[in-house]
Short mmCIF file of C-alpha atoms in Angstrom, two decimals:
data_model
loop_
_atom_site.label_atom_id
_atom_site.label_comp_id
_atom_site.label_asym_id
_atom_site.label_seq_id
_atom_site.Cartn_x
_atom_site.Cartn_y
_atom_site.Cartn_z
CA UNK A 511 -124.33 -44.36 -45.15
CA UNK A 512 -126.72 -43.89 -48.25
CA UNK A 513 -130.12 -43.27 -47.41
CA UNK A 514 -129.68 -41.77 -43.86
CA UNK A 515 -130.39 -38.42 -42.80
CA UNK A 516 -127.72 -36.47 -41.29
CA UNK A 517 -127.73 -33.05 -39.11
CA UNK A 518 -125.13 -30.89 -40.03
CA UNK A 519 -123.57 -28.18 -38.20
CA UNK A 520 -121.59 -25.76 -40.44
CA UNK A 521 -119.90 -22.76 -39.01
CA UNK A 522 -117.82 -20.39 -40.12
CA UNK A 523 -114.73 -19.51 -38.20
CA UNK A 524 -112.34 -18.24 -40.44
CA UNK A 525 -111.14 -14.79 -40.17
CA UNK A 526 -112.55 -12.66 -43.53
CA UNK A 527 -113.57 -15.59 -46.20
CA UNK A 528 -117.10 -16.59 -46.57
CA UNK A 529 -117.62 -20.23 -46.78
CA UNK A 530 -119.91 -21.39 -49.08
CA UNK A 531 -121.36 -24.72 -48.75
CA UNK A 532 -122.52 -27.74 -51.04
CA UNK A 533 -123.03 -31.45 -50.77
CA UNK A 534 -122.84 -32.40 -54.50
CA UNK A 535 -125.46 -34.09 -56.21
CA UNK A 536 -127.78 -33.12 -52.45
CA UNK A 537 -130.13 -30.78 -51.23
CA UNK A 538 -129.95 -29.85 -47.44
CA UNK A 539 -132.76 -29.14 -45.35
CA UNK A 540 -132.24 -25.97 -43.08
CA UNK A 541 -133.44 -26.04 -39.94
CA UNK A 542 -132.15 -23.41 -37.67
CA UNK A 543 -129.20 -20.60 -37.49
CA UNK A 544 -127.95 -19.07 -34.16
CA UNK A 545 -130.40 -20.19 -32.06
CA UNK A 546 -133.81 -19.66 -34.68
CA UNK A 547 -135.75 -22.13 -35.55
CA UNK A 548 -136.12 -21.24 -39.27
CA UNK A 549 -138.55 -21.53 -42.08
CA UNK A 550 -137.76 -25.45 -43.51
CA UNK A 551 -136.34 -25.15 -47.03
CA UNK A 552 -134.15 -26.67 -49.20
CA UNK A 553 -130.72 -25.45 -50.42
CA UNK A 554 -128.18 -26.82 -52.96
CA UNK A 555 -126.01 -24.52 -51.20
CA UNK A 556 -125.82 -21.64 -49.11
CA UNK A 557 -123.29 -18.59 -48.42
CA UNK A 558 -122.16 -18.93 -44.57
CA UNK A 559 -120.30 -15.23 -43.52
CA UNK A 560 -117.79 -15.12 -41.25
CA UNK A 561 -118.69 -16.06 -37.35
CA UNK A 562 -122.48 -17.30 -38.73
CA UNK A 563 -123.66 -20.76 -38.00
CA UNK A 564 -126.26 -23.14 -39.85
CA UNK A 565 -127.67 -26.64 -39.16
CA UNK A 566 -128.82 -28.97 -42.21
CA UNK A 567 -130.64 -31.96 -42.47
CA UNK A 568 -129.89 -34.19 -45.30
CA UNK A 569 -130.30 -37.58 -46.70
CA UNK A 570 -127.00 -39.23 -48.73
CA UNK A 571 -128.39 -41.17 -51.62
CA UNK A 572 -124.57 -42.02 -52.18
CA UNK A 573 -121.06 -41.26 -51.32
CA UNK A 574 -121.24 -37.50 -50.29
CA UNK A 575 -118.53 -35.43 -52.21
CA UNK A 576 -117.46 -31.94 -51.45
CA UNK A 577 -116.68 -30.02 -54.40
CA UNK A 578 -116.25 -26.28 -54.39
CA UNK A 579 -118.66 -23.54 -56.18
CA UNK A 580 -118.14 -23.20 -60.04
CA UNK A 581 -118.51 -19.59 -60.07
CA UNK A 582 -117.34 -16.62 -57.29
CA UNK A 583 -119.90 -15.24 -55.13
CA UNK A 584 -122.88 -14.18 -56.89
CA UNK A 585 -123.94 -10.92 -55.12
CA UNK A 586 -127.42 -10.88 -55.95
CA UNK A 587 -128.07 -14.43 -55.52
CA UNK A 588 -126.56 -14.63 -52.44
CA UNK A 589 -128.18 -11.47 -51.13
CA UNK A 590 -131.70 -12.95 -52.26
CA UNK A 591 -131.21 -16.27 -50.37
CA UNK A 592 -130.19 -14.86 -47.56
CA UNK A 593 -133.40 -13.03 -47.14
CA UNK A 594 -135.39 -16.07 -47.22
CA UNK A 595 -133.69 -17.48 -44.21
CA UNK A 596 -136.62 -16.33 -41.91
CA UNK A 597 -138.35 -17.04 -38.48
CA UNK A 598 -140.54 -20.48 -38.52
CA UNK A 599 -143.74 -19.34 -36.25
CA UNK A 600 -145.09 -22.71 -36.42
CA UNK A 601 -142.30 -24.34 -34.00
CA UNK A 602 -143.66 -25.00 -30.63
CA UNK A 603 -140.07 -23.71 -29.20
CA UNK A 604 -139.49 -20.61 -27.15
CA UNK A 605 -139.39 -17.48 -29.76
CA UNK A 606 -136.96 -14.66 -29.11
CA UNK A 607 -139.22 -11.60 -28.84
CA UNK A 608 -138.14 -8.98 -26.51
CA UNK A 609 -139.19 -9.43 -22.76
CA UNK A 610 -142.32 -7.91 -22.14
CA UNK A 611 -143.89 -7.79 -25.64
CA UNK A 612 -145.90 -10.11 -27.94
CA UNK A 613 -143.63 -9.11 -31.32
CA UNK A 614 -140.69 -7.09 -32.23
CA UNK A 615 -143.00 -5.81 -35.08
CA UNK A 616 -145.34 -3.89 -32.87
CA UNK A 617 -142.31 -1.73 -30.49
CA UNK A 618 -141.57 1.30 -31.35
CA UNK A 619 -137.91 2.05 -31.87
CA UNK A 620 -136.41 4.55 -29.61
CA UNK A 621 -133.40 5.55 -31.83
CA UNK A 622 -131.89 5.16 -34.93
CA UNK A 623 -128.04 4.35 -35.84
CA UNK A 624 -126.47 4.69 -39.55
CA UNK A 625 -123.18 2.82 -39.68
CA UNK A 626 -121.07 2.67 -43.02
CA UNK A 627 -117.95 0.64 -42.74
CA UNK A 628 -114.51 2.78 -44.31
CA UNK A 629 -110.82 3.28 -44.34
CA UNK A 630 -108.43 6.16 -43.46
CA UNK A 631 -104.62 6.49 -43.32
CA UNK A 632 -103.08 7.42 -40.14
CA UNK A 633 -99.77 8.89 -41.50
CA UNK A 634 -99.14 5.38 -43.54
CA UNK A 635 -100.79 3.00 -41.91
CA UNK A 636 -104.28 2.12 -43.27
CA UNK A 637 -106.94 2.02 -40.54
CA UNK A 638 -110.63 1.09 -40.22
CA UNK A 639 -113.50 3.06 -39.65
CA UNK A 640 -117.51 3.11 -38.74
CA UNK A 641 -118.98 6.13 -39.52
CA UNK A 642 -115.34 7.87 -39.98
CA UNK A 643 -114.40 7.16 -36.50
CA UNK A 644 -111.41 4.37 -35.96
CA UNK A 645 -111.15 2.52 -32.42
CA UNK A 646 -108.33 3.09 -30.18
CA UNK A 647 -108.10 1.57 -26.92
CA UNK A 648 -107.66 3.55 -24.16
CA UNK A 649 -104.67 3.61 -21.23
CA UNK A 650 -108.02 2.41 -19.15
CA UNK A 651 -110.04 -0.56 -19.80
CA UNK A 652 -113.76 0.55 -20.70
CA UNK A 653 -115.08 -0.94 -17.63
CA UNK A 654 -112.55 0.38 -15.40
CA UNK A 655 -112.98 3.88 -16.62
CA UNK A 656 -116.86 3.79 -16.39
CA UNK A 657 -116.93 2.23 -12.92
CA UNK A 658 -114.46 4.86 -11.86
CA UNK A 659 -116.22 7.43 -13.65
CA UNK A 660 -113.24 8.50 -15.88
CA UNK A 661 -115.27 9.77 -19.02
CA UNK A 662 -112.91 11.61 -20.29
CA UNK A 663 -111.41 8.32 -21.41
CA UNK A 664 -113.99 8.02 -23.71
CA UNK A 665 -115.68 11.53 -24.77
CA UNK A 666 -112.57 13.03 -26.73
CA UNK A 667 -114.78 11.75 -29.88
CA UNK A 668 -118.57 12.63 -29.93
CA UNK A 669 -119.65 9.49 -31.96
CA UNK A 670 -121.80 10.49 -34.85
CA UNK A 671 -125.12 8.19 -34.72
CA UNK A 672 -125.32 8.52 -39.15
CA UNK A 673 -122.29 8.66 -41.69
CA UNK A 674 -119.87 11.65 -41.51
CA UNK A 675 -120.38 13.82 -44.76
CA UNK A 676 -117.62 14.26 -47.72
CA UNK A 677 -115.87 17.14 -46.33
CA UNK A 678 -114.92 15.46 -42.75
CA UNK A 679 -111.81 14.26 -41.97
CA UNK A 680 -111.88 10.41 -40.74
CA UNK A 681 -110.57 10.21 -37.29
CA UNK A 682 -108.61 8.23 -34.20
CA UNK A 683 -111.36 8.28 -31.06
CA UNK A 684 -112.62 5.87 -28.48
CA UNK A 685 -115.84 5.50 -29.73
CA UNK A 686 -118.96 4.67 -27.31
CA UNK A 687 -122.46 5.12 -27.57
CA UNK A 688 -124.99 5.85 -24.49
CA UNK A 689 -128.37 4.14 -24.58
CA UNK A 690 -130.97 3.53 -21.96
CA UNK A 691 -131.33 0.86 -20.57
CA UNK A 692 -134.31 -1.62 -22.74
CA UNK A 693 -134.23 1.10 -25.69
CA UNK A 694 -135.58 -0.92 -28.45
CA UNK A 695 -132.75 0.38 -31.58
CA UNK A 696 -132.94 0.67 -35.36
CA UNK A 697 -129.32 -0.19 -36.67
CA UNK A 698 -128.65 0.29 -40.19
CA UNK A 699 -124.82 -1.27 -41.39
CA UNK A 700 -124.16 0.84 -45.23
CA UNK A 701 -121.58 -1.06 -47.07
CA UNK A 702 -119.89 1.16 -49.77
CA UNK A 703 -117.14 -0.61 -50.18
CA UNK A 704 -116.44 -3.76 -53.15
CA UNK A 705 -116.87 -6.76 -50.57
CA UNK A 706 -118.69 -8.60 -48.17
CA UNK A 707 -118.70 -7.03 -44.23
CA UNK A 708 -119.88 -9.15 -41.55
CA UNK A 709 -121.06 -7.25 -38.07
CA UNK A 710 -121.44 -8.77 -34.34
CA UNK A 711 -122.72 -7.62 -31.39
CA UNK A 712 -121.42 -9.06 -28.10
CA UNK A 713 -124.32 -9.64 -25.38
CA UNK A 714 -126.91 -9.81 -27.75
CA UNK A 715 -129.41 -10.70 -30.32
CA UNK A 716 -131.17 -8.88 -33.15
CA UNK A 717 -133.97 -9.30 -36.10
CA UNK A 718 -132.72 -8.77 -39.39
CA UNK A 719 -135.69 -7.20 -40.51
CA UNK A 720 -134.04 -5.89 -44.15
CA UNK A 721 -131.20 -6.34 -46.69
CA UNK A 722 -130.96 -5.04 -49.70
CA UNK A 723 -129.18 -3.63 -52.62
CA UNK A 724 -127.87 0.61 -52.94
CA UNK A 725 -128.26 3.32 -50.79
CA UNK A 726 -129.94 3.14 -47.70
CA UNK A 727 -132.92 6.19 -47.19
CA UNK A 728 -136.01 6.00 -44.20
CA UNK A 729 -138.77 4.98 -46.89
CA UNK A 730 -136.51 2.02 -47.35
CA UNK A 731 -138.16 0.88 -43.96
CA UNK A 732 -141.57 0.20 -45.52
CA UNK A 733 -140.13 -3.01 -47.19
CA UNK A 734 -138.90 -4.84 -44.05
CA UNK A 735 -139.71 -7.72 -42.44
CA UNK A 736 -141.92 -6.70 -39.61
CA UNK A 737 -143.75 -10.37 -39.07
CA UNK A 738 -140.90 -13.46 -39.47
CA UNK A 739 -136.90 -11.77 -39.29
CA UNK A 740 -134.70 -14.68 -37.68
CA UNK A 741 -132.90 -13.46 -34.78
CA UNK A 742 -129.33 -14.11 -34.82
CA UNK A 743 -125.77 -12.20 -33.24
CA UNK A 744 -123.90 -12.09 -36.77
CA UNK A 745 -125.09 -10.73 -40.08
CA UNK A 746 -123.32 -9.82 -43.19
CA UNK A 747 -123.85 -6.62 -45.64
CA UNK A 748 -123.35 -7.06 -49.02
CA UNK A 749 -120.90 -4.88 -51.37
CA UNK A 750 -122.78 -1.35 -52.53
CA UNK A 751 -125.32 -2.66 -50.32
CA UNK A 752 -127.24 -2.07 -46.34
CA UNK A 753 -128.42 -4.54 -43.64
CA UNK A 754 -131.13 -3.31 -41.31
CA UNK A 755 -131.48 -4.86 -37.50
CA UNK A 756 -134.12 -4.34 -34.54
CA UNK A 757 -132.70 -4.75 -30.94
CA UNK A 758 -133.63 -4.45 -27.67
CA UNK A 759 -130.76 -3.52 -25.28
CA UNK A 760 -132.24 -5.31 -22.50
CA UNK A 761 -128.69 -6.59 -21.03
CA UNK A 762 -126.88 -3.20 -19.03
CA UNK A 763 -122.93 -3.19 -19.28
CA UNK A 764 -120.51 -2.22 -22.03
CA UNK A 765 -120.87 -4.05 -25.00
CA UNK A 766 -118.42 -4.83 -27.83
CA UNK A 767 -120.21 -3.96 -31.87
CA UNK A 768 -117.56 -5.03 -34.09
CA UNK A 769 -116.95 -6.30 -37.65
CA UNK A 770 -115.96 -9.67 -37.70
CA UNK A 771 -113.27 -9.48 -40.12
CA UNK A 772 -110.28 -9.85 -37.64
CA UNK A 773 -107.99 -7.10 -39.75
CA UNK A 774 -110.60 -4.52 -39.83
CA UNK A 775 -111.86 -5.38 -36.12
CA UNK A 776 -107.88 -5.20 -35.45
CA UNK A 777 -107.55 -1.86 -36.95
CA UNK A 778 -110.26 0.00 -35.59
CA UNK A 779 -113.51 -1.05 -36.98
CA UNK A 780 -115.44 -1.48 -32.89
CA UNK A 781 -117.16 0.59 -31.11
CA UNK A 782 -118.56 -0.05 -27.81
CA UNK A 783 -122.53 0.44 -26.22
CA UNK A 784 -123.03 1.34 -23.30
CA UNK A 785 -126.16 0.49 -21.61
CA UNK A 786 -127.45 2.06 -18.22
CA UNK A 787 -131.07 2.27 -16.63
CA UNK A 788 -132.08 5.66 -15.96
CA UNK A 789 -130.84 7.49 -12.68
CA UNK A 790 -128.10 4.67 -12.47
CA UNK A 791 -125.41 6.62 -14.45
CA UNK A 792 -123.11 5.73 -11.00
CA UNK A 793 -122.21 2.09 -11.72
CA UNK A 794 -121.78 0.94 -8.25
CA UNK A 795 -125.26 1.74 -7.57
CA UNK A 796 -126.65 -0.87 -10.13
CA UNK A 797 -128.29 -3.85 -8.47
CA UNK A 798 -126.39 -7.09 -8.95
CA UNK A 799 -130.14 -8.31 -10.59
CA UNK A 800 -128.86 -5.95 -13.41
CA UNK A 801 -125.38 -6.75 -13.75
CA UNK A 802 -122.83 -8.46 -11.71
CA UNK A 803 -121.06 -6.13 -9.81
CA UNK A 804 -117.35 -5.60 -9.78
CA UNK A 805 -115.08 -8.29 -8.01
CA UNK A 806 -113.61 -7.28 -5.24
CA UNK A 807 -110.54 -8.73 -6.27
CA UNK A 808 -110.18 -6.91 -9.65
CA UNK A 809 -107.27 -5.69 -11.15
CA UNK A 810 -106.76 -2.40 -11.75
CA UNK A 811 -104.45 -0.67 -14.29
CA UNK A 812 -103.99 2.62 -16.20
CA UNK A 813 -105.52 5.56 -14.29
CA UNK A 814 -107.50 3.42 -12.26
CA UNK A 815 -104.58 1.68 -10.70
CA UNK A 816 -104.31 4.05 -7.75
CA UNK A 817 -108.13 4.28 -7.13
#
């Protein structure tokens, strides 16, 4: 109906293509992503990356008509915009700062991971890879094997916490990485390759606090966003480009950091975090305040099965 003012969800649920979205002749209003209020500015359109969500307002001033871009996606532009979709402070609505402090700008991080998205063969068969590592799952469920304390279903592979170098063979491993329990962590995604990558992390939420063009180096952190990132699950890395993200890992369990292209994810490109309070390395000594404990009913397979 022209002149009223619609909310619009968009997501993006495809499996690799980004979606980008236009109401011809319109602007749209954005209002919040993932669960973020955001700073209110209008679009004429807007790049939405695999498994990311946005919610317009706009007003028809006549029959609404889809059309597609004119023009493939404009790196630059797209990058740029992107970076304006920030935290709106002046909402009266709960804001997602870690439990405990005022502003994710003012923690300091506890560690810091480097992860560049690549390729390998195994024999013929192209794989996936973060930081020259590609996923294989175990004989043993992660969950079972850490319960059970069956490590060695997990530690063949030392998981590198920056990119391998040049002269290092990619690899097949199970890869995990141990944190403490409310560690507040730098992750930095690298894209080198010639297209968009998209990155989720199950369980959580982060602050994409930079984003920019080239190679990623420490005195790159001077230019992030310290006072308004959005906080969102999903983010994309541009091609030749790096994303940097601040989270706390305030949830304990196993949790699933994958891209969320479903060919690379299905070829290897996961890895899993593993987050455990200190002294509570057994997991059947974590209170059920900190995670649910295991059913009683479960069932068990692989090496676990007899246990």
């Amino acid at each position: 109906m022209a002149g009223a003012i619609y909310r619009l969800r968009i997501s993006n649920v495809g499996l690799k293509t980004c979606l980008n979205f236009r109401i011809e002749d319109h602007l749209m209003l954005l209002v919040e992503t993932e669960g973020s209020y955001t700073v209110q500015q209008y679009y004429s359109s807007l790049d939405i990356h695999v498994g990311q969500s946005y919610l317009f307002w706009s007003q028809l001033r006549t029959k609404p008509i889809m059309a597609c871009p004119t023009t493939w996606l404009q790196v630059p532009v797209s990058l740029l915009s992107s970076f304006w979709v920030r935290w709106n402070l002046s909402t009266g609505a709960a804001r997602p700062n870690p439990q405990g402090s005022y502003h994710y700008g003012s923690i300091n991080i506890s560690r810091t991971l480097v992860l560049e998205n690549g390729f390998m063969y195994g024999g013929s068969r192209l794989r996936y890879t973060i930081n020259g590592v590609s996923f294989v799952h175990p004989d043993t469920p992660l969950k079972l094997a850490d319960y059970y304390k069956l490590n060695d279903e997990f530690t063949s592979v030392i998981f590198p916490d920056s990119p391998i170098n040049s002269s290092t063979l990619p690899t097949l491993g199970t890869s995990v990485i141990d944190v403490n329990y409310r560690d507040f962590v730098h992750i930095v995604f690298v894209n080198p390759q010639q297209h968009v990558q998209t990155w989720h992390i199950d369980g959580y939420n982060f602050f994409v606090v930079g984003m920019e063009w080239g190679p990623w180096n420490e005195s790159k952190m001077a230019t992030y966003n310290m006072v308004d990132a959005v906080s969102r699950s999903t983010v994309q890395v541009y091609p030749s480009s790096w994303t940097a993200i601040l989270t706390e890992l305030d949830n304990q369990g196993m949790w699933n950091l994958r891209s969320q292209y479903a060919e690379n994810w299905y070829l290897g490109q996961e890895l899993y975090i593993r987050v455990k309070g200190v002294g509570e390395e057994d997991p059947s000594t974590i209170p059920a305040r900190d995670e649910v404990p295991i059913p009683v009913n479960i069932m068990k397979c692989g090496r676990a099965k007899s246990l």
